[in-house]
XYZ file of C-alpha atoms in Angstrom:
739
model
C 78.687 131.707 107.871
C 78.388 127.846 107.557
C 80.343 125.368 107.171
C 81.110 124.547 103.070
C 81.235 128.559 102.489
C 84.262 128.562 104.590
C 85.587 125.169 103.611
C 85.592 127.115 99.748
C 86.927 129.626 101.612
C 89.917 127.735 102.477
C 90.170 125.415 99.182
C 91.960 129.043 97.509
C 94.050 128.930 100.915
C 94.833 125.720 102.417
C 98.564 126.037 100.887
C 98.994 129.348 103.243
C 96.946 127.283 106.096
C 99.091 124.468 105.832
C 102.493 126.514 105.948
C 101.179 128.357 109.136
C 100.845 131.657 106.965
C 97.738 133.184 107.621
C 96.373 134.548 110.123
C 95.149 132.954 113.570
C 91.583 134.317 113.018
C 89.700 136.250 110.464
C 86.736 139.027 110.905
C 83.497 136.743 109.868
C 81.692 140.576 108.706
C 81.847 144.330 109.597
C 80.599 144.401 112.891
C 83.563 144.030 115.703
C 82.326 143.135 118.685
C 81.286 139.426 116.478
C 82.836 136.042 118.348
C 85.863 136.047 115.228
C 86.411 132.864 113.642
C 89.340 131.304 114.639
C 91.640 128.359 112.356
C 93.561 125.776 113.589
C 95.649 123.344 112.115
C 94.438 120.648 114.828
C 93.666 117.989 112.380
C 97.039 118.743 110.141
C 94.556 120.681 108.204
C 93.590 124.028 108.610
C 89.505 124.470 109.459
C 88.085 126.674 110.837
C 87.748 125.366 114.971
C 83.377 125.292 115.266
C 84.251 122.711 112.248
C 86.496 120.616 113.891
C 84.257 117.315 116.181
C 86.440 116.818 118.924
C 86.909 118.599 122.339
C 89.158 121.876 121.381
C 90.091 125.011 123.133
C 91.784 127.754 120.433
C 92.878 130.869 122.137
C 94.268 133.425 120.040
C 97.731 135.291 120.650
C 95.655 138.262 121.132
C 93.376 136.265 123.565
C 95.884 135.458 125.302
C 97.401 139.271 125.474
C 93.951 140.173 127.219
C 93.412 137.505 129.794
C 97.653 138.332 130.776
C 98.651 134.097 129.474
C 101.998 135.422 129.560
C 103.082 131.040 130.214
C 101.867 127.360 130.300
C 101.787 128.022 134.280
C 98.100 129.996 133.621
C 97.142 128.544 130.536
C 95.811 126.057 133.216
C 93.376 128.032 134.658
C 91.576 128.440 131.507
C 91.092 125.593 129.360
C 88.605 122.897 130.849
C 90.540 119.806 132.824
C 94.358 120.913 131.647
C 96.564 121.114 134.855
C 99.733 122.567 135.689
C 101.733 121.826 138.118
C 106.208 121.836 138.560
C 108.835 119.083 139.209
C 108.751 118.410 143.413
C 112.964 118.396 142.407
C 112.760 120.820 140.089
C 113.593 121.696 136.181
C 110.696 119.510 135.022
C 106.820 119.971 135.181
C 104.248 117.615 134.602
C 101.169 118.359 132.764
C 97.521 116.725 132.945
C 94.784 116.659 131.512
C 91.288 114.753 131.956
C 92.518 113.162 134.789
C 96.195 111.756 132.425
C 99.405 112.841 133.708
C 102.981 112.296 135.203
C 105.542 112.291 137.522
C 107.729 110.215 135.706
C 110.272 112.915 134.051
C 113.264 110.894 134.161
C 115.396 110.792 130.878
C 113.085 107.189 130.646
C 110.418 108.482 130.744
C 107.282 110.399 128.720
C 105.111 112.474 129.169
C 101.078 111.118 128.771
C 100.123 114.306 127.425
C 101.493 116.061 123.807
C 103.203 119.294 123.218
C 104.813 120.313 120.438
C 106.330 123.966 118.961
C 105.808 124.870 114.941
C 104.447 121.400 114.806
C 107.594 119.314 116.798
C 106.742 117.346 118.942
C 108.898 117.830 121.740
C 109.669 114.721 124.433
C 110.928 116.055 127.394
C 108.829 118.674 130.074
C 112.003 121.005 130.504
C 110.943 122.536 126.924
C 107.704 123.588 126.950
C 108.343 127.877 127.708
C 107.107 129.501 130.408
C 106.719 133.032 128.512
C 105.021 133.193 125.426
C 105.587 135.584 123.669
C 104.355 135.973 120.139
C 102.000 133.959 120.128
C 99.745 132.880 116.894
C 97.190 130.797 119.355
C 97.188 127.525 120.947
C 94.630 124.557 120.585
C 94.890 122.314 123.111
C 93.146 118.888 122.252
C 91.485 116.870 125.120
C 91.553 112.988 125.223
C 93.287 110.983 123.338
C 94.927 111.311 120.317
C 95.843 108.181 118.491
C 95.670 108.755 115.089
C 96.853 112.370 114.150
C 99.035 113.067 117.457
C 100.022 108.709 118.587
C 102.740 108.927 120.053
C 102.333 109.571 123.933
C 99.008 111.229 123.890
C 97.038 109.388 125.825
C 95.661 112.483 127.647
C 95.280 114.967 124.520
C 98.086 116.870 122.666
C 98.759 121.805 123.822
C 100.600 122.488 120.129
C 101.485 126.035 120.246
C 101.646 128.062 117.517
C 103.349 130.891 116.722
C 103.915 133.902 114.685
C 104.284 133.950 111.097
C 107.382 136.435 109.485
C 103.857 138.500 106.759
C 104.966 140.358 103.608
C 104.733 144.039 106.571
C 107.434 146.201 107.296
C 107.402 146.438 111.960
C 108.676 145.398 114.883
C 107.145 145.465 119.115
C 108.741 145.866 122.109
C 107.824 146.421 125.342
C 109.160 146.159 128.710
C 106.961 145.042 132.281
C 108.149 146.251 135.516
C 106.859 145.070 138.947
C 107.175 144.219 143.139
C 109.836 141.311 143.897
C 112.366 143.305 141.488
C 110.752 141.570 137.988
C 111.497 142.552 134.577
C 110.483 141.914 131.774
C 112.121 142.652 128.123
C 110.411 141.591 124.803
C 110.669 143.101 120.890
C 109.670 141.203 117.745
C 110.431 142.482 113.849
C 109.138 140.926 110.852
C 110.683 141.860 107.838
C 110.290 141.044 103.696
C 113.622 140.630 102.177
C 112.235 139.369 98.893
C 108.270 139.857 97.835
C 107.322 139.992 93.933
C 104.207 137.700 94.064
C 105.080 134.380 93.259
C 108.792 134.418 95.457
C 109.190 135.498 98.805
C 111.309 135.517 101.510
C 110.287 137.272 104.715
C 111.653 137.067 107.961
C 110.578 137.759 111.968
C 112.883 137.709 115.470
C 111.532 137.556 118.267
C 113.076 137.794 121.327
C 111.916 137.564 125.301
C 114.863 138.529 128.581
C 112.628 138.363 132.136
C 114.278 138.327 135.595
C 112.963 138.975 138.772
C 113.821 137.589 142.600
C 112.459 134.226 144.530
C 109.281 134.454 145.876
C 110.787 131.788 148.635
C 112.936 133.685 151.824
C 115.292 132.359 153.212
C 116.200 132.906 156.974
C 119.436 130.876 156.907
C 122.174 133.082 156.679
C 125.053 131.078 157.142
C 128.347 129.368 153.903
C 126.263 128.241 151.215
C 122.615 130.025 151.607
C 120.482 131.464 148.079
C 117.993 133.220 147.930
C 116.749 133.013 144.539
C 114.358 130.240 144.535
C 111.005 130.709 142.649
C 113.173 133.561 141.640
C 113.582 133.930 137.236
C 117.060 133.984 134.791
C 115.431 133.732 131.325
C 116.284 134.729 127.757
C 114.749 133.511 124.511
C 115.900 133.803 120.502
C 113.614 133.258 118.353
C 113.875 133.662 114.070
C 112.194 132.115 111.103
C 112.766 132.581 107.545
C 109.781 131.447 105.047
C 110.279 131.254 101.544
C 107.350 131.423 99.360
C 109.600 128.389 96.222
C 106.752 129.923 92.668
C 102.694 129.246 93.407
C 102.603 125.744 95.345
C 105.432 124.891 97.307
C 106.870 127.177 100.090
C 109.530 126.653 103.009
C 109.372 127.609 107.651
C 112.525 127.776 109.150
C 111.837 127.817 113.042
C 115.178 128.466 115.142
C 115.238 129.314 118.996
C 116.948 129.306 121.919
C 116.922 129.932 125.205
C 118.291 129.884 129.129
C 116.760 129.789 132.628
C 118.251 130.081 135.537
C 116.879 129.929 139.333
C 115.660 126.670 140.535
C 112.064 126.525 142.004
C 111.287 126.257 145.955
C 110.580 123.748 147.805
C 108.813 123.088 151.073
C 109.819 120.605 153.359
C 106.456 119.729 156.111
C 108.990 118.998 158.468
C 106.270 119.072 161.086
C 104.721 116.228 160.033
C 108.051 114.249 160.238
C 108.480 111.931 163.767
C 111.876 112.151 163.580
C 114.436 112.988 166.753
C 116.782 116.041 165.580
C 113.609 117.536 164.133
C 112.400 119.430 167.365
C 115.996 121.586 167.056
C 114.811 122.669 163.484
C 111.156 125.462 164.277
C 108.838 124.671 161.606
C 108.232 127.681 160.008
C 104.734 127.801 158.670
C 104.414 130.199 155.996
C 105.083 128.838 152.660
C 107.003 131.480 151.360
C 109.749 130.714 154.131
C 112.210 128.571 154.905
C 115.973 128.257 156.127
C 118.514 126.473 154.093
C 121.712 125.885 154.449
C 122.710 123.791 150.880
C 123.342 125.917 147.445
C 120.273 125.696 145.601
C 120.855 126.240 142.059
C 119.433 125.573 138.371
C 120.337 126.168 134.627
C 118.626 125.408 132.011
C 119.855 125.286 127.771
C 117.631 124.435 124.776
C 117.203 125.220 121.585
C 114.972 123.792 119.079
C 114.840 124.194 114.744
C 112.319 122.617 112.759
C 111.882 123.276 108.184
C 108.350 123.050 107.064
C 108.021 122.188 103.729
C 104.411 122.188 101.775
C 103.974 121.496 97.844
C 100.664 121.589 96.704
C 99.696 119.075 93.596
C 96.505 120.257 92.828
C 94.748 116.871 94.316
C 96.411 116.394 97.764
C 99.525 118.597 99.573
C 102.393 116.691 99.984
C 104.001 117.942 103.847
C 107.042 117.880 105.662
C 108.330 118.550 108.707
C 111.294 117.757 110.466
C 112.586 119.049 113.935
C 116.311 118.583 115.880
C 115.466 119.603 119.406
C 118.703 119.437 122.437
C 118.428 120.449 126.555
C 120.603 120.388 129.001
C 119.570 121.161 132.490
C 122.199 121.293 136.016
C 120.280 120.639 139.336
C 121.619 121.447 142.789
C 118.962 121.320 146.346
C 119.137 121.472 149.758
C 117.179 117.670 150.187
C 116.029 117.481 153.643
C 115.029 121.705 153.472
C 116.248 122.370 156.746
C 119.152 124.144 158.027
C 120.537 120.473 158.826
C 122.856 118.216 157.664
C 120.364 115.882 156.778
C 120.402 115.009 153.196
C 121.357 116.871 149.854
C 121.133 116.035 146.472
C 124.579 117.836 145.545
C 123.810 117.072 141.420
C 121.141 115.732 139.201
C 121.608 116.627 135.436
C 119.674 115.822 132.671
C 120.862 115.640 128.229
C 118.703 115.456 125.835
C 118.848 115.565 121.853
C 116.475 114.434 119.581
C 114.859 114.128 115.985
C 112.264 113.717 114.223
C 110.615 113.498 111.236
C 106.771 113.058 109.831
C 105.611 112.892 106.320
C 102.373 113.133 105.554
C 99.713 113.532 101.276
C 96.366 115.854 102.679
C 93.580 116.118 100.004
C 92.454 119.349 99.070
C 89.078 120.481 100.070
C 87.418 119.877 96.648
C 83.725 118.452 96.010
C 84.116 114.927 96.275
C 82.852 113.605 99.534
C 85.227 112.391 100.623
C 88.736 113.567 102.109
C 92.304 111.863 103.380
C 95.257 112.245 105.378
C 97.586 109.832 104.788
C 101.256 110.418 107.537
C 104.171 108.804 108.621
C 105.999 109.790 112.032
C 109.960 108.665 113.200
C 111.910 109.307 116.150
C 114.339 109.117 117.800
C 116.147 110.621 121.249
C 119.590 109.961 123.619
C 119.119 111.129 127.487
C 121.819 111.061 129.169
C 121.022 111.484 133.656
C 123.323 111.470 136.527
C 121.693 111.584 140.097
C 122.768 111.949 143.768
C 121.267 111.839 146.738
C 123.475 111.608 149.919
C 121.572 110.910 153.954
C 123.574 111.277 156.442
C 122.254 109.681 158.392
C 121.156 112.638 161.222
C 118.169 112.464 161.464
C 117.690 108.578 161.705
C 117.377 105.937 164.804
C 120.363 103.755 162.793
C 122.735 106.005 161.422
C 125.709 103.025 160.734
C 122.861 102.138 157.970
C 120.481 104.392 157.396
C 123.960 106.719 156.848
C 124.428 106.512 152.861
C 124.595 107.538 149.275
C 122.737 107.380 146.375
C 124.008 107.963 143.061
C 122.016 106.165 139.396
C 122.314 107.464 135.737
C 122.294 105.807 132.734
C 121.642 106.277 128.648
C 118.147 105.719 127.229
C 117.930 105.845 123.679
C 114.041 105.604 121.953
C 113.609 104.699 118.253
C 109.964 105.311 117.292
C 107.937 104.445 113.831
C 104.032 105.070 113.129
C 102.583 104.889 110.041
C 98.690 106.695 109.965
C 95.771 107.988 108.803
C 92.277 108.613 108.697
C 89.334 109.509 106.091
C 86.903 111.764 106.596
C 82.998 111.209 103.926
C 80.476 113.386 103.929
C 77.266 112.823 103.294
C 75.931 116.071 101.910
C 78.251 115.774 98.582
C 76.543 112.156 98.276
C 73.048 112.124 96.801
C 71.436 111.765 100.213
C 72.704 115.029 101.127
C 72.683 114.579 104.614
C 74.969 116.452 106.318
C 76.758 114.706 108.322
C 80.511 112.916 107.980
C 82.286 109.409 109.034
C 85.555 109.722 110.136
C 87.807 106.292 110.381
C 91.455 106.896 111.531
C 93.964 104.201 112.436
C 97.786 103.952 113.796
C 99.876 101.235 114.230
C 103.080 102.792 116.522
C 106.409 100.971 117.113
C 109.244 101.857 120.582
C 112.497 100.845 121.291
C 113.545 101.885 124.926
C 117.317 100.167 124.572
C 120.694 101.814 126.293
C 122.182 101.031 129.883
C 122.044 102.737 133.848
C 124.034 101.611 137.117
C 123.166 102.017 140.904
C 126.118 102.563 143.157
C 124.293 102.154 146.978
C 126.324 103.296 149.332
C 127.269 103.316 153.659
C 130.063 104.489 154.389
C 129.908 104.370 158.048
C 130.152 99.923 157.400
C 131.838 100.454 154.377
C 129.791 98.054 152.632
C 128.820 99.140 148.464
C 126.167 97.859 146.152
C 126.495 98.144 142.652
C 124.452 97.184 140.396
C 123.907 98.262 136.171
C 122.124 96.408 133.534
C 121.780 97.025 129.671
C 118.286 96.385 128.391
C 116.731 96.706 125.371
C 112.998 96.361 125.165
C 109.887 96.312 122.354
C 106.592 97.430 122.168
C 103.729 98.345 119.738
C 100.387 99.428 119.426
C 97.314 99.979 116.891
C 95.008 102.635 118.322
C 93.321 105.729 116.160
C 89.399 106.815 116.096
C 85.808 106.720 114.800
C 83.447 109.589 114.570
C 80.297 110.662 113.037
C 79.956 114.704 113.223
C 76.451 115.867 112.066
C 75.539 119.555 110.925
C 71.932 120.974 112.517
C 72.336 123.835 110.562
C 75.151 126.484 109.498
C 74.946 127.145 113.283
C 75.649 123.802 115.072
C 77.243 120.649 115.504
C 76.768 117.406 118.063
C 79.646 114.696 117.277
C 80.102 111.556 118.485
C 83.896 109.503 119.043
C 85.776 106.447 119.455
C 89.243 107.031 120.372
C 92.015 104.638 122.078
C 95.010 106.485 123.005
C 98.821 104.752 124.104
C 101.204 105.772 126.250
C 104.909 103.894 125.045
C 106.523 102.686 127.964
C 109.654 102.517 129.751
C 112.298 102.636 132.328
C 113.253 104.285 135.130
C 116.938 105.192 135.410
C 118.264 103.342 138.378
C 116.003 100.994 139.233
C 116.296 97.504 138.902
C 113.686 96.974 137.929
C 112.839 99.624 135.851
C 111.195 98.512 133.189
C 107.182 99.323 132.631
C 104.530 98.573 130.774
C 102.456 101.109 128.434
C 100.316 102.859 129.122
C 95.934 102.030 127.398
C 93.142 104.540 127.614
C 90.175 104.055 125.207
C 87.600 107.730 125.261
C 84.243 107.607 124.332
C 82.934 110.614 123.427
C 79.728 112.994 122.933
C 79.098 117.119 122.063
C 78.350 119.863 120.472
C 79.468 122.841 118.977
C 77.832 126.326 118.244
C 77.533 129.762 117.189
C 74.938 131.852 118.057
C 72.803 134.975 117.892
C 74.226 136.292 114.677
C 78.255 135.139 115.938
C 77.327 137.295 119.495
C 77.455 133.933 121.799
C 79.654 131.142 121.370
C 78.532 127.312 123.216
C 80.223 124.324 123.133
C 79.739 120.562 125.374
C 81.577 117.872 125.772
C 81.037 114.975 127.666
C 83.573 111.518 128.029
C 84.117 108.769 129.689
C 87.914 107.101 129.130
C 88.503 104.125 130.354
C 92.755 103.456 131.246
C 94.740 99.997 131.779
C 98.152 99.808 133.217
C 98.606 103.450 134.409
C 102.053 104.183 135.132
C 101.857 105.936 138.360
C 105.091 107.867 139.405
C 105.846 106.251 143.001
C 109.042 107.618 145.880
C 109.218 105.799 148.684
C 112.568 104.670 151.527
C 114.621 102.430 147.714
C 113.989 105.103 145.889
C 111.727 105.847 142.872
C 109.021 103.251 141.088
C 106.629 102.856 138.472
C 103.527 101.200 139.398
C 100.829 100.128 136.718
C 98.113 100.542 138.120
C 95.374 97.784 136.964
C 92.502 99.611 135.714
C 91.257 103.200 136.459
C 88.340 105.679 134.953
C 87.686 109.317 134.244
C 84.161 110.625 133.029
C 83.458 114.130 133.104
C 81.262 117.188 131.279
C 83.452 120.240 129.747
C 81.537 123.346 128.694
C 83.107 126.744 127.163
C 80.658 129.861 126.246
C 81.767 133.141 124.955
C 79.264 135.652 124.467
C 80.117 139.848 123.577
C 76.253 141.071 124.678
C 77.051 144.695 124.499
C 79.691 146.619 121.991
C 82.880 146.495 123.858
C 82.013 143.031 126.069
C 83.152 140.666 126.637
C 82.000 137.639 128.889
C 84.149 134.010 128.860
C 83.428 131.395 130.624
C 84.673 127.610 131.228
C 83.408 124.985 133.855
C 83.678 121.290 134.468
C 82.108 118.528 136.561
C 85.040 115.506 136.802
C 84.948 112.146 138.117
C 88.118 109.954 138.133
C 88.918 106.900 140.247
C 90.879 104.343 140.927
C 88.896 100.841 139.907
C 92.265 98.293 140.287
C 95.505 99.140 141.506
C 96.787 97.531 144.962
C 99.928 98.560 146.033
C 101.937 99.752 148.787
C 101.298 102.955 151.405
C 105.266 104.721 150.143
C 105.016 107.154 153.113
C 105.390 104.695 155.523
C 108.526 102.596 155.776
C 108.174 98.850 155.913
C 103.752 99.263 154.703
C 101.906 96.217 154.127
C 100.311 96.065 150.447
C 97.076 98.376 149.867
C 94.435 98.974 147.662
C 94.346 102.250 146.444
C 90.766 101.399 144.662
C 88.153 104.244 144.189
C 90.777 106.503 145.370
C 90.747 109.747 143.372
C 93.225 110.064 140.800
C 95.888 112.490 141.606
C 95.940 116.913 140.249
C 92.481 116.409 139.062
C 89.428 117.826 140.693
C 86.416 117.547 140.543
C 84.690 120.851 139.771
C 87.001 123.621 137.572
C 85.162 126.830 137.056
C 87.011 129.797 134.603
C 85.483 133.234 134.016
C 86.776 136.163 132.759
C 84.419 139.737 131.679
C 86.309 142.711 130.041
C 85.438 146.089 128.407
C 86.644 147.858 125.879
C 85.664 151.840 126.235
C 86.259 154.285 123.487
C 87.547 157.454 124.880
C 89.527 160.767 122.837
C 92.681 159.302 123.835
C 92.287 156.123 122.855
C 90.178 152.483 124.172
C 90.964 151.366 128.442
C 89.567 147.544 128.353
C 89.326 146.587 132.334
C 89.434 143.142 132.951
C 88.616 140.585 135.260
C 89.048 136.673 135.188
C 88.255 134.396 138.334
C 89.259 130.625 139.047
C 87.522 128.445 141.071
C 88.723 124.606 141.253
C 87.680 121.709 144.034
C 90.371 120.106 146.479
C 92.578 118.294 144.697
C 94.639 116.032 145.539
C 99.093 115.344 144.983
C 99.846 111.560 145.503
C 97.727 108.095 145.337
C 96.920 107.483 148.889
C 94.842 110.313 149.046
C 95.963 111.356 152.430
C 95.289 114.448 154.761
C 98.740 115.400 154.008
C 98.837 115.287 149.997
C 95.506 117.203 149.539
C 95.184 121.214 148.338
C 91.889 122.521 149.022
C 89.820 124.685 146.684
C 90.868 127.801 146.332
C 90.339 130.906 144.131
C 92.231 132.790 142.374
C 91.708 136.099 140.845
C 93.565 138.408 138.412
C 93.071 141.270 137.399
C 94.428 144.126 134.569
C 93.416 147.766 132.815
C 94.510 148.499 128.885
C 95.133 151.113 126.987
C 95.877 151.560 123.650
C 95.975 154.695 121.875
C 93.537 155.430 119.048
C 95.802 155.252 117.082
C 97.021 151.406 117.887
C 100.732 151.910 118.765
C 100.486 152.834 122.272
C 100.169 150.616 124.900
C 100.005 150.712 129.131
C 99.074 147.776 130.763
C 98.366 147.640 134.955
C 97.715 144.339 135.873
C 97.517 141.773 139.691
C 97.502 138.498 139.700
C 96.807 136.040 142.312
C 94.862 139.305 143.339
C 94.432 137.581 147.149
C 97.941 136.294 147.576
C 96.534 132.733 148.099
C 99.070 130.278 148.641
C 98.197 127.398 146.610
C 100.131 123.900 146.119
C 101.700 123.305 142.967
C 102.610 119.649 143.114
C 104.108 117.982 146.075
C 105.811 114.728 146.419
C 107.891 112.465 149.186
C 110.943 113.091 150.344
C 112.995 110.196 151.531
C 111.192 107.977 154.843
C 115.006 108.054 156.251
C 114.567 112.178 156.335
C 111.500 111.908 158.839
C 113.186 109.237 160.563
C 110.124 106.253 158.778
C 108.035 108.556 158.153
C 108.390 110.367 154.011
C 107.520 114.056 154.764
C 105.795 115.946 151.470
C 107.550 118.231 149.891
C 105.602 120.447 148.298
C 106.401 123.449 145.093
C 103.883 126.825 144.736
C 101.879 129.146 142.617
C 103.050 132.199 142.582
C 101.779 134.549 145.188
C 100.283 137.926 144.513
C 102.497 139.912 141.757
C 101.128 143.253 139.679
C 102.700 145.780 137.483
C 103.485 147.934 134.361
C 103.305 146.936 130.825
C 105.038 149.913 128.321
C 104.260 149.257 124.560
C 104.796 150.606 121.495
C 104.707 149.093 117.378
C 106.524 150.556 114.505
């Protein structure tokens, strides 16, 4: 099926596509073994993923289920150049895409990889869903998306689209049981309340309850001991209502609420700390075992609401996306990671409220060579944060001065607005008849951050206090955009090339003086091709890119707390390839590989691991959380039997070594590693019943997810590492039924 044939089919369903009522993919032929076409909205209009001339990986909900992707953490082993890690202090998450990421997940910071659910941009990484369920598809755009997404998408954009209400009455329930006493219960129900053709009211409700014991064992049994680190205590409820308001308009309402408990497990590497008392604390080399005396807690609650309205005016479609989200989390942690009373973090709280509105008008498919989209975006957020750190001075040679309390907090208000537009000119629809499309996009962004914060630093034994506070009001503006070419070699092969620019807003680090830092910009050049070959049994997409980063925002922890460095210059260049093949009936193979060079070109700072460190240059060091190569491979084979279909599957992910800190020391390095997942699924002949047995991290590898430094006072002048880890080997069985 060629590009123009697909465009004609999509023309008839543009309104449905923009309201996400269309299916995630449509079968393109009678042969069930061909690779199915996936319809996406990555460019704010419904089109085939193979027709989008950017590096895009789109994964359907069915593919997520087949590959055992149950949450965002699993996604990082399936999508090229994407890495996901838990924060080293609790509920925040760190998303890195093509070498661009940030550990600054405080109230005044922003993630450089945009994340949205059902079209609503979510600023806090605490909003990342740990349980993907009833998801239609996930779209990951790599590289700066400075036109259509704009705000804080210098690394790319991750878009989650949940399943929409349909006209069929039905539902599904499943239950999974596994080691670590894991239990997960999931269900959805779809109800067509009204269906008269031109008018519809359709509803869908989905819910998840997931629990498991902690992956980390606390060997300390004294008062205050807890044993639920890296456990899960999660629930989610999401409801959707779709209204078809006549022939030309529709409205989709989505609301969700969730709660997540149990703290992230951290492991402090005491073997590196030369302090006086660490010898009294045996270092446990097993990353899953600790001795912590201070009770660690975590509690996160969130709500998200969205309304998407579409009106088809014939020549164009008007779309309004309104979003509101709020979240709060509370945590306490054992900062020294031991049973000694060295340091504690009694509380860290964060409350956020956000409102967003995007209005756009997009031309409908037609015979005109010109297609266009114009829009505007408005965003407001208010974040309140408090933090307390207590160091007793037990592990310091100068306990009088190194016994301190560090308390900070504040309120950050963000206001952002941006007009944007993009035009595409298809020369194939002109007299020239050249199958070349020229794309030009432009966006103007204005960000304002205002509020106040405070720092109260005390030396209790000396009776000294050093309070400080300030108000701030800072604005930044930036123009970004893209220029692109797409050449349709034939119906099955497209070549493309783009130059684009992205922008990450400046911000503030709560309770740091000075805490304001400047914007980060990324200029990217990308070329690639997309192909569907051998009668749709092979799909091969390749992209090569070169990104130039200016004033990269680098989050740094040191003896005085934390700060943001604007590293002068950095670059990332790489090659990405994705292959899907169905060489025989029932057999499906997939392969994705990356090769990446990511380095600082100009970055002078201090080595924050050592107290009193002089200035050093990190030029030539590798960017954090970015391996030189990754390989992701999977294979499944569906076997027909008299009692149903049995499908075994195996997924293998190989990553090169990587660093978590800019100093690139051996202490903050994760060596190359391999992860293996496997599952086998049975589905009854009538597709109503299913049973799946699964194992993840088959070889039980201990893989570092993230690394940060604890206070130098804890390590006696040396900042010891504070690690988080990906899950150990887990296994279980899931039983499901459709009705």
